[in-house]
Amino acid sequence: IIDGGVLGFQLMVYYQEYDRVIILDTITMQDDKAGAIYNLPAEELLGLGSYKQTAHEVEIVEMLEICSLLENFAHTSIVGIVPDDIQSVVSDLSPILKKEFHNFVNVALSELDKMGETYTKNDDEYTLAQIIYSFANPTAQRDLEHLKG
């Protein structure tokens, strides 16, 4: 698992070195409601001309287009959730995305299951607010125990 949020084209190495890649991101789909979740193979995403609506989305699509021309290109799936607001700059999710976040994670886990990957769920559960707080405050202790309750 890597946070590719600001890596841009530096992510290309992952598409060449791994057999399978899952991108978890927001996705803009015409005429769809915020919170809708999609699980698309890269080839299908590349066929959606209407997808490139933000600079971020253009970069992802261009990177996938370039990688698809390379000799080694991982089977790539995009698990995306339609955002409510892509303009505000906040360290939080909209109420709609908070409501759908658990479903979003479950779709990603389902994709891992389809790939035959194994994983272990953490016995401790943390709220999304606790996780966001931890990542919004990088100097905070990464152990979320102090945020429980």
Short mmCIF file of N, CA, C and O in Angstrom, two decimals:
data_model
loop_
_atom_site.label_atom_id
_atom_site.label_comp_id
_atom_site.label_asym_id
_atom_site.label_seq_id
_atom_site.Cartn_x
_atom_site.Cartn_y
_atom_site.Cartn_z
N ILE A 1 0.86 -1.18 0.00
CA ILE A 1 0.00 0.00 0.00
C ILE A 1 0.90 1.22 0.00
O ILE A 1 1.80 1.33 0.83
N ILE A 2 0.67 2.10 -0.95
CA ILE A 2 1.39 3.37 -0.99
C ILE A 2 0.39 4.50 -1.18
O ILE A 2 -0.69 4.30 -1.72
N ASP A 3 0.74 5.67 -0.71
CA ASP A 3 -0.07 6.85 -0.95
C ASP A 3 0.51 7.53 -2.18
O ASP A 3 1.58 8.13 -2.12
N GLY A 4 -0.17 7.39 -3.29
CA GLY A 4 0.33 7.96 -4.54
C GLY A 4 -0.20 9.34 -4.82
O GLY A 4 -0.05 9.85 -5.93
N GLY A 5 -0.80 9.98 -3.82
CA GLY A 5 -1.47 11.26 -4.00
C GLY A 5 -0.67 12.32 -4.72
O GLY A 5 -1.20 13.04 -5.55
N VAL A 6 0.62 12.42 -4.44
CA VAL A 6 1.42 13.47 -5.08
C VAL A 6 2.56 12.88 -5.91
O VAL A 6 3.41 13.62 -6.39
N LEU A 7 2.57 11.57 -6.11
CA LEU A 7 3.67 10.95 -6.84
C LEU A 7 3.53 11.07 -8.36
O LEU A 7 4.51 11.00 -9.08
N GLY A 8 2.31 11.24 -8.84
CA GLY A 8 2.09 11.44 -10.27
C GLY A 8 2.75 10.36 -11.11
O GLY A 8 2.56 9.17 -10.89
N PHE A 9 3.57 10.79 -12.06
CA PHE A 9 4.18 9.86 -13.00
C PHE A 9 5.25 8.98 -12.35
O PHE A 9 5.68 8.00 -12.95
N GLN A 10 5.65 9.27 -11.13
CA GLN A 10 6.58 8.40 -10.42
C GLN A 10 5.92 7.05 -10.09
O GLN A 10 6.61 6.09 -9.76
N LEU A 11 4.60 7.01 -10.18
CA LEU A 11 3.88 5.75 -9.93
C LEU A 11 4.07 4.74 -11.06
O LEU A 11 3.77 3.56 -10.89
N MET A 12 4.58 5.19 -12.19
CA MET A 12 4.73 4.30 -13.35
C MET A 12 5.53 3.05 -13.01
O MET A 12 5.24 1.97 -13.52
N VAL A 13 6.51 3.18 -12.15
CA VAL A 13 7.35 2.03 -11.80
C VAL A 13 6.51 0.91 -11.19
O VAL A 13 6.77 -0.26 -11.41
N TYR A 14 5.46 1.25 -10.43
CA TYR A 14 4.62 0.23 -9.81
C TYR A 14 3.83 -0.55 -10.85
O TYR A 14 3.57 -1.74 -10.69
N TYR A 15 3.44 0.12 -11.92
CA TYR A 15 2.68 -0.55 -12.98
C TYR A 15 3.57 -1.50 -13.78
O TYR A 15 3.08 -2.37 -14.47
N GLN A 16 4.88 -1.30 -13.69
CA GLN A 16 5.81 -2.16 -14.40
C GLN A 16 6.34 -3.29 -13.51
O GLN A 16 6.63 -4.36 -14.01
N GLU A 17 6.48 -3.05 -12.22
CA GLU A 17 7.10 -4.03 -11.34
C GLU A 17 6.12 -5.02 -10.72
O GLU A 17 6.53 -6.08 -10.27
N TYR A 18 4.84 -4.69 -10.69
CA TYR A 18 3.85 -5.56 -10.06
C TYR A 18 2.90 -6.14 -11.10
O TYR A 18 2.67 -5.54 -12.15
N ASP A 19 2.34 -7.29 -10.78
CA ASP A 19 1.38 -7.93 -11.68
C ASP A 19 0.01 -7.29 -11.60
O ASP A 19 -0.72 -7.22 -12.59
N ARG A 20 -0.36 -6.84 -10.40
CA ARG A 20 -1.69 -6.27 -10.18
C ARG A 20 -1.57 -5.01 -9.33
O ARG A 20 -0.80 -4.98 -8.38
N VAL A 21 -2.36 -4.01 -9.68
CA VAL A 21 -2.38 -2.74 -8.94
C VAL A 21 -3.84 -2.33 -8.76
O VAL A 21 -4.64 -2.45 -9.69
N ILE A 22 -4.16 -1.87 -7.57
CA ILE A 22 -5.49 -1.31 -7.31
C ILE A 22 -5.30 0.16 -6.94
O ILE A 22 -4.53 0.47 -6.04
N ILE A 23 -5.99 1.02 -7.64
CA ILE A 23 -5.97 2.45 -7.34
C ILE A 23 -7.24 2.77 -6.56
O ILE A 23 -8.35 2.48 -7.03
N LEU A 24 -7.11 3.35 -5.39
CA LEU A 24 -8.25 3.82 -4.61
C LEU A 24 -8.26 5.33 -4.72
O LEU A 24 -7.29 5.99 -4.36
N ASP A 25 -9.34 5.88 -5.24
CA ASP A 25 -9.35 7.31 -5.52
C ASP A 25 -10.78 7.81 -5.66
O ASP A 25 -11.73 7.02 -5.64
N THR A 26 -10.91 9.10 -5.82
CA THR A 26 -12.20 9.64 -6.21
C THR A 26 -12.32 9.50 -7.72
O THR A 26 -11.31 9.37 -8.43
N ILE A 27 -13.53 9.51 -8.20
CA ILE A 27 -13.76 9.37 -9.63
C ILE A 27 -14.97 10.22 -10.01
O ILE A 27 -15.97 10.22 -9.31
N THR A 28 -14.83 10.98 -11.07
CA THR A 28 -15.93 11.81 -11.53
C THR A 28 -16.66 11.06 -12.64
O THR A 28 -16.06 10.71 -13.65
N MET A 29 -17.92 10.80 -12.40
CA MET A 29 -18.73 10.11 -13.41
C MET A 29 -19.92 11.01 -13.72
O MET A 29 -20.61 11.47 -12.82
N GLN A 30 -20.12 11.26 -14.99
CA GLN A 30 -21.20 12.14 -15.41
C GLN A 30 -22.54 11.64 -14.90
O GLN A 30 -22.83 10.45 -14.95
N ASP A 31 -23.33 12.54 -14.40
CA ASP A 31 -24.71 12.27 -13.98
C ASP A 31 -24.82 11.23 -12.86
O ASP A 31 -25.81 10.51 -12.78
N ASP A 32 -23.81 11.12 -12.01
CA ASP A 32 -23.93 10.19 -10.90
C ASP A 32 -23.88 10.94 -9.59
O ASP A 32 -23.34 12.04 -9.49
N LYS A 33 -24.45 10.33 -8.56
CA LYS A 33 -24.55 10.96 -7.25
C LYS A 33 -23.27 10.77 -6.45
O LYS A 33 -22.59 9.74 -6.57
N ALA A 34 -22.99 11.74 -5.60
CA ALA A 34 -21.86 11.63 -4.68
C ALA A 34 -22.04 10.38 -3.83
O ALA A 34 -23.14 10.05 -3.41
N GLY A 35 -20.93 9.68 -3.61
CA GLY A 35 -20.96 8.47 -2.81
C GLY A 35 -21.09 7.19 -3.63
O GLY A 35 -20.88 6.10 -3.11
N ALA A 36 -21.42 7.32 -4.93
CA ALA A 36 -21.49 6.12 -5.78
C ALA A 36 -20.09 5.53 -5.90
O ALA A 36 -19.10 6.25 -6.00
N ILE A 37 -20.00 4.21 -5.86
CA ILE A 37 -18.71 3.52 -5.88
C ILE A 37 -18.60 2.70 -7.16
O ILE A 37 -19.53 2.00 -7.55
N TYR A 38 -17.43 2.79 -7.78
CA TYR A 38 -17.15 2.06 -9.02
C TYR A 38 -15.92 1.20 -8.83
O TYR A 38 -14.99 1.57 -8.12
N ASN A 39 -15.91 0.06 -9.50
CA ASN A 39 -14.73 -0.79 -9.58
C ASN A 39 -14.52 -1.08 -11.05
O ASN A 39 -15.21 -1.89 -11.65
N LEU A 40 -13.55 -0.37 -11.64
CA LEU A 40 -13.35 -0.44 -13.08
C LEU A 40 -11.96 -0.94 -13.42
O LEU A 40 -10.97 -0.51 -12.82
N PRO A 41 -11.86 -1.82 -14.43
CA PRO A 41 -10.52 -2.13 -14.94
C PRO A 41 -9.98 -0.89 -15.66
O PRO A 41 -10.75 -0.07 -16.17
N ALA A 42 -8.67 -0.75 -15.69
CA ALA A 42 -8.05 0.42 -16.32
C ALA A 42 -8.52 0.61 -17.75
O ALA A 42 -8.77 1.74 -18.18
N GLU A 43 -8.69 -0.49 -18.47
CA GLU A 43 -9.10 -0.39 -19.88
C GLU A 43 -10.46 0.29 -20.00
O GLU A 43 -10.70 1.06 -20.93
N GLU A 44 -11.36 -0.01 -19.07
CA GLU A 44 -12.69 0.61 -19.11
C GLU A 44 -12.59 2.09 -18.77
O GLU A 44 -13.25 2.92 -19.39
N LEU A 45 -11.77 2.43 -17.79
CA LEU A 45 -11.59 3.83 -17.42
C LEU A 45 -11.03 4.61 -18.60
O LEU A 45 -11.47 5.73 -18.88
N LEU A 46 -10.07 4.03 -19.30
CA LEU A 46 -9.47 4.71 -20.45
C LEU A 46 -10.49 4.95 -21.56
O LEU A 46 -10.34 5.88 -22.34
N GLY A 47 -11.53 4.14 -21.62
CA GLY A 47 -12.57 4.30 -22.62
C GLY A 47 -13.60 5.36 -22.28
O GLY A 47 -14.46 5.69 -23.09
N LEU A 48 -13.54 5.90 -21.06
CA LEU A 48 -14.50 6.91 -20.63
C LEU A 48 -13.93 8.31 -20.91
O LEU A 48 -13.20 8.86 -20.12
N GLY A 49 -14.27 8.85 -22.04
CA GLY A 49 -13.77 10.18 -22.38
C GLY A 49 -14.20 11.25 -21.40
O GLY A 49 -13.51 12.23 -21.18
N SER A 50 -15.34 11.06 -20.76
CA SER A 50 -15.86 12.08 -19.84
C SER A 50 -15.18 12.04 -18.49
O SER A 50 -15.43 12.88 -17.64
N TYR A 51 -14.29 11.06 -18.27
CA TYR A 51 -13.67 10.93 -16.94
C TYR A 51 -12.73 12.08 -16.63
O TYR A 51 -12.65 12.53 -15.51
N LYS A 52 -11.98 12.55 -17.61
CA LYS A 52 -10.95 13.57 -17.37
C LYS A 52 -11.59 14.94 -17.11
O LYS A 52 -11.66 15.77 -17.99
N GLN A 53 -12.03 15.16 -15.87
CA GLN A 53 -12.68 16.43 -15.56
C GLN A 53 -11.86 17.31 -14.64
O GLN A 53 -12.16 18.49 -14.50
N THR A 54 -10.85 16.76 -13.98
CA THR A 54 -9.99 17.56 -13.12
C THR A 54 -8.54 17.30 -13.52
O THR A 54 -8.23 16.29 -14.17
N ALA A 55 -7.64 18.18 -13.09
CA ALA A 55 -6.22 17.99 -13.40
C ALA A 55 -5.72 16.66 -12.84
O ALA A 55 -4.94 15.96 -13.48
N HIS A 56 -6.18 16.30 -11.67
CA HIS A 56 -5.80 15.04 -11.04
C HIS A 56 -6.22 13.87 -11.91
O HIS A 56 -5.45 12.94 -12.14
N GLU A 57 -7.44 13.89 -12.40
CA GLU A 57 -7.94 12.79 -13.22
C GLU A 57 -7.20 12.71 -14.55
O GLU A 57 -6.92 11.62 -15.05
N VAL A 58 -6.88 13.87 -15.13
CA VAL A 58 -6.13 13.88 -16.39
C VAL A 58 -4.78 13.20 -16.18
O VAL A 58 -4.36 12.37 -17.00
N GLU A 59 -4.11 13.50 -15.07
CA GLU A 59 -2.80 12.91 -14.80
C GLU A 59 -2.88 11.39 -14.67
O GLU A 59 -2.05 10.67 -15.22
N ILE A 60 -3.88 10.90 -13.95
CA ILE A 60 -4.03 9.45 -13.78
C ILE A 60 -4.27 8.77 -15.12
O ILE A 60 -3.64 7.77 -15.45
N VAL A 61 -5.17 9.33 -15.92
CA VAL A 61 -5.49 8.72 -17.20
C VAL A 61 -4.29 8.76 -18.13
O VAL A 61 -3.97 7.77 -18.80
N GLU A 62 -3.58 9.90 -18.17
CA GLU A 62 -2.41 9.99 -19.04
C GLU A 62 -1.34 8.98 -18.62
O GLU A 62 -0.70 8.35 -19.46
N MET A 63 -1.14 8.82 -17.31
CA MET A 63 -0.16 7.85 -16.82
C MET A 63 -0.58 6.43 -17.23
O MET A 63 0.26 5.66 -17.70
N LEU A 64 -1.85 6.09 -17.08
CA LEU A 64 -2.32 4.77 -17.48
C LEU A 64 -2.19 4.55 -18.99
O LEU A 64 -1.83 3.46 -19.43
N GLU A 65 -2.47 5.60 -19.76
CA GLU A 65 -2.33 5.48 -21.22
C GLU A 65 -0.88 5.20 -21.61
O GLU A 65 -0.61 4.33 -22.44
N ILE A 66 0.05 5.91 -21.00
CA ILE A 66 1.47 5.69 -21.29
C ILE A 66 1.89 4.29 -20.85
O ILE A 66 2.55 3.57 -21.60
N CYS A 67 1.51 3.91 -19.65
CA CYS A 67 1.89 2.59 -19.13
C CYS A 67 1.32 1.46 -19.97
O CYS A 67 1.95 0.41 -20.11
N SER A 68 0.14 1.65 -20.52
CA SER A 68 -0.47 0.59 -21.31
C SER A 68 0.33 0.31 -22.59
O SER A 68 0.18 -0.75 -23.19
N LEU A 69 1.20 1.22 -22.98
CA LEU A 69 2.02 1.03 -24.16
C LEU A 69 3.33 0.32 -23.84
O LEU A 69 4.04 -0.11 -24.74
N LEU A 70 3.65 0.20 -22.56
CA LEU A 70 4.90 -0.43 -22.15
C LEU A 70 4.80 -1.95 -22.20
O LEU A 70 3.70 -2.52 -22.16
N GLU A 71 5.94 -2.60 -22.25
CA GLU A 71 5.98 -4.05 -22.33
C GLU A 71 5.36 -4.71 -21.10
O GLU A 71 4.57 -5.63 -21.20
N ASN A 72 5.72 -4.21 -19.93
CA ASN A 72 5.17 -4.75 -18.68
C ASN A 72 4.19 -3.74 -18.11
O ASN A 72 4.57 -2.63 -17.78
N PHE A 73 2.95 -4.17 -18.01
CA PHE A 73 1.91 -3.28 -17.44
C PHE A 73 1.01 -4.13 -16.57
O PHE A 73 0.42 -5.11 -17.02
N ALA A 74 0.93 -3.78 -15.30
CA ALA A 74 0.13 -4.52 -14.34
C ALA A 74 -1.35 -4.49 -14.70
O ALA A 74 -1.84 -3.50 -15.25
N HIS A 75 -2.04 -5.58 -14.38
CA HIS A 75 -3.51 -5.56 -14.46
C HIS A 75 -3.95 -4.55 -13.41
O HIS A 75 -3.66 -4.71 -12.23
N THR A 76 -4.61 -3.49 -13.83
CA THR A 76 -4.93 -2.38 -12.94
C THR A 76 -6.42 -2.19 -12.83
O THR A 76 -7.13 -2.17 -13.83
N SER A 77 -6.88 -2.05 -11.59
CA SER A 77 -8.29 -1.74 -11.31
C SER A 77 -8.36 -0.42 -10.56
O SER A 77 -7.48 -0.11 -9.75
N ILE A 78 -9.40 0.31 -10.83
CA ILE A 78 -9.63 1.57 -10.12
C ILE A 78 -10.90 1.41 -9.31
O ILE A 78 -11.98 1.17 -9.86
N VAL A 79 -10.77 1.50 -7.98
CA VAL A 79 -11.92 1.53 -7.10
C VAL A 79 -12.10 3.00 -6.76
O VAL A 79 -11.27 3.61 -6.11
N GLY A 80 -13.17 3.57 -7.30
CA GLY A 80 -13.38 5.01 -7.15
C GLY A 80 -14.71 5.33 -6.52
O GLY A 80 -15.69 4.60 -6.69
N ILE A 81 -14.72 6.44 -5.81
CA ILE A 81 -15.95 6.93 -5.20
C ILE A 81 -16.19 8.35 -5.71
O ILE A 81 -15.26 9.15 -5.81
N VAL A 82 -17.43 8.62 -6.08
CA VAL A 82 -17.78 9.94 -6.61
C VAL A 82 -17.79 10.95 -5.47
O VAL A 82 -18.51 10.77 -4.48
N PRO A 83 -16.97 12.01 -5.58
CA PRO A 83 -16.90 12.99 -4.50
C PRO A 83 -18.09 13.94 -4.51
O PRO A 83 -18.74 14.13 -5.54
N ASP A 84 -18.33 14.50 -3.36
CA ASP A 84 -19.39 15.49 -3.21
C ASP A 84 -18.86 16.88 -3.57
O ASP A 84 -19.56 17.69 -4.14
N ASP A 85 -17.60 17.13 -3.24
CA ASP A 85 -17.01 18.45 -3.41
C ASP A 85 -15.54 18.28 -3.74
O ASP A 85 -14.78 17.73 -2.94
N ILE A 86 -15.13 18.72 -4.93
CA ILE A 86 -13.72 18.60 -5.30
C ILE A 86 -13.01 19.95 -5.26
O ILE A 86 -11.86 20.06 -5.65
N GLN A 87 -13.69 20.97 -4.78
CA GLN A 87 -13.11 22.30 -4.80
C GLN A 87 -12.57 22.74 -3.44
O GLN A 87 -11.56 23.42 -3.37
N SER A 88 -13.23 22.35 -2.37
CA SER A 88 -12.80 22.76 -1.04
C SER A 88 -11.52 22.03 -0.66
O SER A 88 -11.32 20.88 -1.01
N VAL A 89 -10.67 22.72 0.08
CA VAL A 89 -9.43 22.12 0.56
C VAL A 89 -9.58 21.91 2.06
O VAL A 89 -9.47 22.85 2.85
N VAL A 90 -9.89 20.67 2.44
CA VAL A 90 -10.07 20.32 3.85
C VAL A 90 -9.46 18.95 4.09
O VAL A 90 -9.30 18.17 3.18
N SER A 91 -9.12 18.68 5.34
CA SER A 91 -8.61 17.36 5.72
C SER A 91 -9.76 16.54 6.30
O SER A 91 -9.73 16.11 7.44
N ASP A 92 -10.77 16.35 5.49
CA ASP A 92 -11.95 15.63 5.95
C ASP A 92 -12.74 15.19 4.73
O ASP A 92 -12.48 15.63 3.61
N LEU A 93 -13.68 14.34 4.94
CA LEU A 93 -14.59 13.91 3.89
C LEU A 93 -15.94 14.55 4.11
O LEU A 93 -16.33 14.86 5.23
N SER A 94 -16.68 14.68 3.03
CA SER A 94 -18.04 15.20 3.14
C SER A 94 -18.89 14.17 3.88
O SER A 94 -18.54 12.98 3.94
N PRO A 95 -20.01 14.58 4.44
CA PRO A 95 -20.89 13.62 5.14
C PRO A 95 -21.29 12.43 4.27
O PRO A 95 -21.36 11.30 4.75
N ILE A 96 -21.51 12.66 2.98
CA ILE A 96 -21.89 11.56 2.08
C ILE A 96 -20.76 10.55 1.95
O ILE A 96 -20.98 9.34 2.02
N LEU A 97 -19.52 11.04 1.78
CA LEU A 97 -18.41 10.11 1.64
C LEU A 97 -18.11 9.40 2.95
O LEU A 97 -17.73 8.22 2.94
N LYS A 98 -18.30 10.08 4.07
CA LYS A 98 -18.12 9.41 5.36
C LYS A 98 -19.10 8.26 5.49
O LYS A 98 -18.75 7.18 5.95
N LYS A 99 -20.33 8.50 5.06
CA LYS A 99 -21.37 7.47 5.15
C LYS A 99 -21.02 6.26 4.29
O LYS A 99 -21.29 5.12 4.66
N GLU A 100 -20.40 6.49 3.13
CA GLU A 100 -20.11 5.41 2.18
C GLU A 100 -18.69 4.84 2.31
O GLU A 100 -18.34 3.89 1.62
N PHE A 101 -17.89 5.40 3.21
CA PHE A 101 -16.48 5.02 3.28
C PHE A 101 -16.30 3.53 3.58
O PHE A 101 -15.46 2.87 2.96
N HIS A 102 -17.07 2.99 4.49
CA HIS A 102 -16.95 1.56 4.83
C HIS A 102 -17.24 0.70 3.60
O HIS A 102 -16.55 -0.29 3.34
N ASN A 103 -18.25 1.08 2.82
CA ASN A 103 -18.57 0.35 1.59
C ASN A 103 -17.42 0.45 0.59
O ASN A 103 -17.10 -0.52 -0.10
N PHE A 104 -16.81 1.63 0.51
CA PHE A 104 -15.67 1.85 -0.38
C PHE A 104 -14.52 0.90 -0.02
O PHE A 104 -13.96 0.22 -0.89
N VAL A 105 -14.22 0.81 1.26
CA VAL A 105 -13.16 -0.11 1.72
C VAL A 105 -13.54 -1.55 1.41
O VAL A 105 -12.71 -2.34 0.95
N ASN A 106 -14.80 -1.91 1.62
CA ASN A 106 -15.23 -3.28 1.34
C ASN A 106 -15.12 -3.64 -0.14
O ASN A 106 -14.81 -4.78 -0.49
N VAL A 107 -15.36 -2.68 -1.03
CA VAL A 107 -15.20 -2.93 -2.47
C VAL A 107 -13.73 -3.19 -2.77
O VAL A 107 -13.38 -4.09 -3.55
N ALA A 108 -12.84 -2.43 -2.14
CA ALA A 108 -11.40 -2.64 -2.33
C ALA A 108 -10.99 -4.02 -1.82
O ALA A 108 -10.22 -4.74 -2.48
N LEU A 109 -11.50 -4.41 -0.66
CA LEU A 109 -11.18 -5.74 -0.12
C LEU A 109 -11.73 -6.84 -1.01
O LEU A 109 -11.09 -7.88 -1.21
N SER A 110 -12.90 -6.61 -1.58
CA SER A 110 -13.49 -7.58 -2.51
C SER A 110 -12.60 -7.75 -3.74
O SER A 110 -12.44 -8.86 -4.25
N GLU A 111 -12.03 -6.65 -4.21
CA GLU A 111 -11.12 -6.72 -5.35
C GLU A 111 -9.87 -7.53 -4.99
O GLU A 111 -9.40 -8.34 -5.78
N LEU A 112 -9.36 -7.35 -3.78
CA LEU A 112 -8.22 -8.15 -3.32
C LEU A 112 -8.60 -9.64 -3.27
O LEU A 112 -7.81 -10.50 -3.66
N ASP A 113 -9.83 -9.92 -2.81
CA ASP A 113 -10.31 -11.30 -2.77
C ASP A 113 -10.33 -11.91 -4.17
O ASP A 113 -9.89 -13.04 -4.38
N LYS A 114 -10.84 -11.14 -5.15
CA LYS A 114 -10.90 -11.63 -6.54
C LYS A 114 -9.52 -11.92 -7.09
O LYS A 114 -9.35 -12.81 -7.92
N MET A 115 -8.53 -11.15 -6.63
CA MET A 115 -7.16 -11.35 -7.10
C MET A 115 -6.48 -12.53 -6.41
O MET A 115 -5.38 -12.91 -6.77
N GLY A 116 -7.15 -13.07 -5.38
CA GLY A 116 -6.56 -14.17 -4.63
C GLY A 116 -5.54 -13.70 -3.60
O GLY A 116 -4.76 -14.51 -3.10
N GLU A 117 -5.56 -12.43 -3.29
CA GLU A 117 -4.63 -11.89 -2.29
C GLU A 117 -5.16 -12.16 -0.90
O GLU A 117 -6.37 -12.17 -0.67
N THR A 118 -4.26 -12.36 0.03
CA THR A 118 -4.67 -12.55 1.42
C THR A 118 -4.31 -11.30 2.21
O THR A 118 -3.35 -10.60 1.89
N TYR A 119 -5.08 -11.05 3.21
CA TYR A 119 -4.85 -9.91 4.09
C TYR A 119 -5.44 -10.26 5.44
O TYR A 119 -6.23 -11.18 5.58
N THR A 120 -5.05 -9.51 6.43
CA THR A 120 -5.56 -9.71 7.78
C THR A 120 -6.21 -8.42 8.25
O THR A 120 -5.56 -7.36 8.23
N LYS A 121 -7.46 -8.52 8.60
CA LYS A 121 -8.14 -7.35 9.13
C LYS A 121 -7.66 -7.08 10.55
O LYS A 121 -7.44 -8.01 11.33
N ASN A 122 -7.49 -5.82 10.86
CA ASN A 122 -7.09 -5.42 12.20
C ASN A 122 -8.27 -5.66 13.14
O ASN A 122 -9.41 -5.31 12.83
N ASP A 123 -8.01 -6.27 14.28
CA ASP A 123 -9.07 -6.51 15.25
C ASP A 123 -9.63 -5.21 15.82
O ASP A 123 -10.80 -5.14 16.18
N ASP A 124 -8.78 -4.21 15.92
CA ASP A 124 -9.23 -2.91 16.44
C ASP A 124 -9.87 -2.12 15.30
O ASP A 124 -9.37 -2.12 14.18
N GLU A 125 -10.96 -1.49 15.60
CA GLU A 125 -11.60 -0.64 14.61
C GLU A 125 -11.47 0.80 15.03
O GLU A 125 -11.60 1.13 16.21
N TYR A 126 -11.19 1.65 14.06
CA TYR A 126 -11.05 3.07 14.31
C TYR A 126 -12.05 3.80 13.44
O TYR A 126 -12.35 3.37 12.33
N THR A 127 -12.53 4.89 13.95
CA THR A 127 -13.45 5.68 13.15
C THR A 127 -12.66 6.38 12.05
O THR A 127 -11.44 6.59 12.17
N LEU A 128 -13.35 6.76 11.01
CA LEU A 128 -12.71 7.49 9.94
C LEU A 128 -12.14 8.80 10.48
O LEU A 128 -11.05 9.22 10.08
N ALA A 129 -12.85 9.44 11.39
CA ALA A 129 -12.36 10.68 11.99
C ALA A 129 -11.02 10.47 12.69
O ALA A 129 -10.12 11.32 12.61
N GLN A 130 -10.86 9.33 13.36
CA GLN A 130 -9.60 9.04 14.04
C GLN A 130 -8.46 8.86 13.03
O GLN A 130 -7.35 9.35 13.24
N ILE A 131 -8.74 8.17 11.96
CA ILE A 131 -7.73 7.95 10.94
C ILE A 131 -7.36 9.26 10.26
O ILE A 131 -6.18 9.57 10.06
N ILE A 132 -8.35 10.06 9.90
CA ILE A 132 -8.09 11.36 9.27
C ILE A 132 -7.27 12.24 10.20
O ILE A 132 -6.30 12.88 9.78
N TYR A 133 -7.61 12.25 11.47
CA TYR A 133 -6.86 13.05 12.44
C TYR A 133 -5.40 12.62 12.47
O TYR A 133 -4.49 13.45 12.45
N SER A 134 -5.17 11.33 12.48
CA SER A 134 -3.81 10.80 12.54
C SER A 134 -2.99 11.25 11.32
O SER A 134 -1.84 11.64 11.45
N PHE A 135 -3.60 11.21 10.14
CA PHE A 135 -2.87 11.58 8.93
C PHE A 135 -2.82 13.09 8.73
O PHE A 135 -1.91 13.59 8.09
N ALA A 136 -3.77 13.82 9.26
CA ALA A 136 -3.75 15.28 9.15
C ALA A 136 -2.75 15.89 10.13
O ALA A 136 -2.36 17.03 9.99
N ASN A 137 -2.34 15.11 11.12
CA ASN A 137 -1.39 15.57 12.13
C ASN A 137 -0.20 14.62 12.12
O ASN A 137 -0.08 13.75 12.98
N PRO A 138 0.71 14.80 11.15
CA PRO A 138 1.81 13.85 10.97
C PRO A 138 2.72 13.71 12.19
O PRO A 138 3.37 12.69 12.34
N THR A 139 2.75 14.72 13.03
CA THR A 139 3.59 14.60 14.22
C THR A 139 2.90 13.82 15.32
O THR A 139 3.52 13.45 16.31
N ALA A 140 1.61 13.55 15.14
CA ALA A 140 0.87 12.76 16.13
C ALA A 140 1.38 11.33 16.10
O ALA A 140 1.82 10.83 15.07
N GLN A 141 1.28 10.69 17.21
CA GLN A 141 1.70 9.29 17.31
C GLN A 141 0.87 8.46 16.33
O GLN A 141 -0.34 8.55 16.28
N ARG A 142 1.53 7.63 15.52
CA ARG A 142 0.83 6.83 14.52
C ARG A 142 -0.03 5.75 15.16
O ARG A 142 -0.96 5.26 14.56
N ASP A 143 0.29 5.37 16.38
CA ASP A 143 -0.54 4.39 17.07
C ASP A 143 -1.83 5.07 17.44
O ASP A 143 -1.85 6.02 18.22
N LEU A 144 -2.94 4.62 16.91
CA LEU A 144 -4.22 5.26 17.12
C LEU A 144 -4.87 4.95 18.47
O LEU A 144 -5.97 5.38 18.73
N GLU A 145 -4.18 4.20 19.31
CA GLU A 145 -4.75 3.83 20.60
C GLU A 145 -5.22 5.05 21.39
O GLU A 145 -6.25 5.02 22.04
N HIS A 146 -4.44 6.12 21.33
CA HIS A 146 -4.81 7.31 22.11
C HIS A 146 -6.06 8.00 21.58
O HIS A 146 -6.63 8.84 22.25
N LEU A 147 -6.51 7.62 20.40
CA LEU A 147 -7.70 8.22 19.83
C LEU A 147 -8.95 7.38 20.06
O LEU A 147 -10.05 7.82 19.75
N LYS A 148 -8.79 6.17 20.57
CA LYS A 148 -9.94 5.30 20.77
C LYS A 148 -10.92 5.92 21.77
O LYS A 148 -10.53 6.59 22.70
N GLY A 149 -12.17 5.59 21.55
CA GLY A 149 -13.21 5.98 22.50
C GLY A 149 -13.67 7.30 22.25
O GLY A 149 -14.26 8.15 22.42
#
